Amino acid sequence: MIENLYEQIISDTRKNQTAKYYAAITGAILSIMIAVILLAMTLSSGFSLYFLIPLLIFVSLGVFFCIIKDYALTEYEYSFISGTLEVSRIINNKRRKILFKCECEELEAFSKLSDNKDKRYSSMPNIKIRKAVFDLKSEDVYFAYLQHNGNKYLLYFAPDDTLLAGIKKHLKVLY
């Protein structure tokens, strides 16, 4: 039986994500249209190098804009199930990548970021930093530190009150 199941989705509220998404689509369309025009000019001029290089540049730009449009719509999901915290990044509501997963009992440090206790951990050598928040300057940002399988991890995230209560319930460190 699953106890203490809770999920929280974090979206970027600082910026308008749909504006970034449509700007990337517009950039891709314009780049590909210019590339098609340059291709027609290249073919009509007997395959001139003067049009081939700009053609390759605009094709590359079109591909670049197609790739970044998906990253314009990014969300983070925090899942808490019976003492296990899982943090995932969701890209364009299609792809999910797990950034961080741990048992809350494993956390060696957990505190609000505004307390500046994370400085001690962020300067450690070979630490893997996972940011699952859009604005590190927000009041609601927390950090968690743990060592797992020989790796050191530092997670920045913004849990709401319900998730925070569940995490605190399973912590072995002083909060």
Coordinates of C-alpha atoms in Angstrom, one line a residue:
M1 CA 0.0 0.0 0.0
I2 CA 1.3 3.4 -0.9
E3 CA 1.4 5.9 1.9
N4 CA 1.9 9.6 1.8
L5 CA 1.6 10.0 -2.0
Y6 CA 2.0 13.6 -3.1
E7 CA 2.9 15.3 -6.4
Q8 CA 3.7 18.9 -7.1
I9 CA 4.2 20.6 -10.5
I10 CA 6.3 23.7 -10.7
S11 CA 5.9 25.9 -13.8
D12 CA 7.9 29.0 -14.7
T13 CA 5.8 32.0 -13.6
R14 CA 8.5 34.6 -14.0
K15 CA 8.4 34.6 -17.8
N16 CA 5.8 33.9 -20.4
Q17 CA 6.7 30.4 -21.6
T18 CA 4.3 30.4 -24.5
A19 CA 5.9 33.6 -25.8
K20 CA 9.3 31.8 -25.8
Y21 CA 7.7 28.8 -27.5
Y22 CA 6.1 30.8 -30.3
A23 CA 9.3 32.9 -30.7
A24 CA 11.2 29.7 -31.3
I25 CA 8.6 28.4 -33.8
T26 CA 8.7 31.7 -35.6
G27 CA 12.5 31.6 -35.8
A28 CA 12.4 28.0 -37.1
I29 CA 9.8 28.9 -39.8
L30 CA 11.7 32.0 -40.9
S31 CA 15.0 30.2 -41.0
I32 CA 13.6 27.3 -43.0
M33 CA 11.9 29.7 -45.4
I34 CA 15.1 31.7 -46.0
A35 CA 16.9 28.3 -46.5
V36 CA 14.4 27.2 -49.1
I37 CA 14.8 30.6 -50.9
L38 CA 18.6 30.2 -50.8
L39 CA 18.3 26.6 -52.0
A40 CA 16.3 27.8 -55.0
M41 CA 18.9 30.5 -55.7
T42 CA 21.7 28.0 -55.4
L43 CA 20.1 25.6 -57.8
S44 CA 19.2 28.3 -60.3
S45 CA 22.7 29.8 -60.3
G46 CA 24.4 26.5 -61.0
F47 CA 25.3 25.5 -57.5
S48 CA 27.2 28.6 -56.4
L49 CA 29.1 28.6 -53.1
Y50 CA 27.9 32.2 -52.4
F51 CA 24.4 30.8 -51.6
L52 CA 25.5 27.4 -50.2
I53 CA 27.2 28.7 -47.1
P54 CA 24.2 31.0 -46.0
L55 CA 22.0 28.0 -46.9
L56 CA 23.8 25.8 -44.4
I57 CA 23.7 28.5 -41.8
F58 CA 19.9 29.0 -42.1
V59 CA 19.3 25.2 -42.1
S60 CA 21.4 25.0 -38.9
L61 CA 19.4 27.9 -37.4
G62 CA 16.1 26.2 -38.3
V63 CA 17.2 22.9 -36.7
F64 CA 18.4 24.8 -33.6
F65 CA 15.1 26.7 -33.2
C66 CA 13.2 23.4 -33.6
I67 CA 15.2 21.8 -30.8
I68 CA 15.0 24.7 -28.3
K69 CA 11.2 25.2 -28.8
D70 CA 10.6 22.1 -26.7
Y71 CA 12.8 23.4 -23.9
A72 CA 10.8 26.6 -23.8
L73 CA 7.9 24.7 -22.1
T74 CA 9.7 23.1 -19.1
E75 CA 8.1 22.1 -15.8
Y76 CA 9.5 20.4 -12.7
E77 CA 7.6 17.7 -10.8
Y78 CA 8.3 16.7 -7.2
S79 CA 6.9 13.3 -6.3
F80 CA 6.9 12.1 -2.7
I81 CA 5.9 8.5 -1.9
S82 CA 6.4 7.0 1.5
G83 CA 9.7 8.8 2.3
T84 CA 11.1 8.7 -1.3
L85 CA 11.6 12.1 -3.0
E86 CA 11.8 12.1 -6.8
V87 CA 12.4 15.2 -8.8
S88 CA 11.8 15.2 -12.6
R89 CA 12.0 17.7 -15.4
I90 CA 9.1 17.6 -17.9
I91 CA 9.9 19.0 -21.3
N92 CA 7.0 20.1 -23.5
N93 CA 4.6 17.7 -21.7
K94 CA 6.2 14.9 -23.6
R95 CA 9.5 13.9 -22.1
R96 CA 10.4 13.3 -18.5
K97 CA 13.9 13.1 -17.1
I98 CA 14.5 12.1 -13.5
L99 CA 17.0 14.6 -12.0
F100 CA 17.1 13.4 -8.5
K101 CA 15.8 10.5 -6.4
C102 CA 16.5 9.7 -2.8
E103 CA 15.1 8.4 0.5
C104 CA 14.6 11.3 2.8
E105 CA 16.4 9.4 5.6
E106 CA 19.6 9.7 3.4
L107 CA 19.6 13.5 3.5
E108 CA 22.6 14.9 5.4
A109 CA 21.5 18.5 5.2
F110 CA 18.2 20.2 4.4
S111 CA 17.4 23.8 4.9
K112 CA 16.0 27.0 3.3
L113 CA 18.3 28.5 0.8
S114 CA 18.0 31.9 2.4
D115 CA 19.8 30.5 5.5
N116 CA 23.0 30.4 3.3
K117 CA 23.9 26.9 4.7
D118 CA 24.3 25.6 1.2
K119 CA 27.5 27.5 0.6
R120 CA 29.4 24.9 2.5
Y121 CA 28.2 22.1 0.2
S122 CA 28.1 23.9 -3.2
S123 CA 31.9 24.6 -3.0
M124 CA 32.7 20.9 -2.5
P125 CA 34.8 19.2 -5.2
N126 CA 32.9 16.8 -7.5
I127 CA 29.5 17.7 -6.3
K128 CA 26.6 17.2 -8.7
I129 CA 24.2 20.2 -8.5
R130 CA 20.6 19.6 -9.5
K131 CA 18.4 22.7 -9.9
A132 CA 14.7 22.0 -10.0
V133 CA 13.5 25.5 -9.6
F134 CA 13.3 28.5 -12.0
D135 CA 14.4 31.3 -9.6
L136 CA 17.0 30.6 -7.0
K137 CA 16.3 34.0 -5.4
S138 CA 12.8 33.1 -4.4
E139 CA 11.9 32.8 -0.7
D140 CA 10.5 29.3 -1.1
V141 CA 13.7 27.6 -2.3
Y142 CA 15.2 24.8 -0.2
F143 CA 18.4 22.8 -0.7
A144 CA 19.1 19.2 0.2
Y145 CA 22.5 17.5 0.4
L146 CA 23.3 13.8 0.4
Q147 CA 25.9 11.3 -0.6
H148 CA 24.7 8.3 -2.6
N149 CA 26.8 5.6 -4.3
G150 CA 30.0 7.6 -3.8
N151 CA 28.5 10.7 -5.4
K152 CA 27.7 14.0 -3.7
Y153 CA 24.4 15.7 -4.6
L154 CA 23.0 19.1 -4.0
L155 CA 19.4 19.7 -4.9
Y156 CA 17.7 23.1 -5.1
F157 CA 13.9 22.9 -5.2
A158 CA 10.7 24.7 -4.0
P159 CA 8.4 22.4 -2.1
D160 CA 5.0 23.6 -1.0
D161 CA 3.8 23.2 2.6
T162 CA 2.3 19.7 2.1
L163 CA 5.5 18.3 0.5
L164 CA 7.6 20.0 3.1
A165 CA 5.7 18.4 5.9
G166 CA 6.1 15.0 4.4
I167 CA 9.9 15.5 3.9
K168 CA 10.3 16.8 7.5
K169 CA 8.5 13.8 8.8
H170 CA 11.1 11.4 7.3
L171 CA 14.2 13.5 8.0
K172 CA 16.9 12.2 10.3
V173 CA 18.9 15.4 10.3
L174 CA 18.1 18.5 12.2
Y175 CA 16.1 21.0 10.1

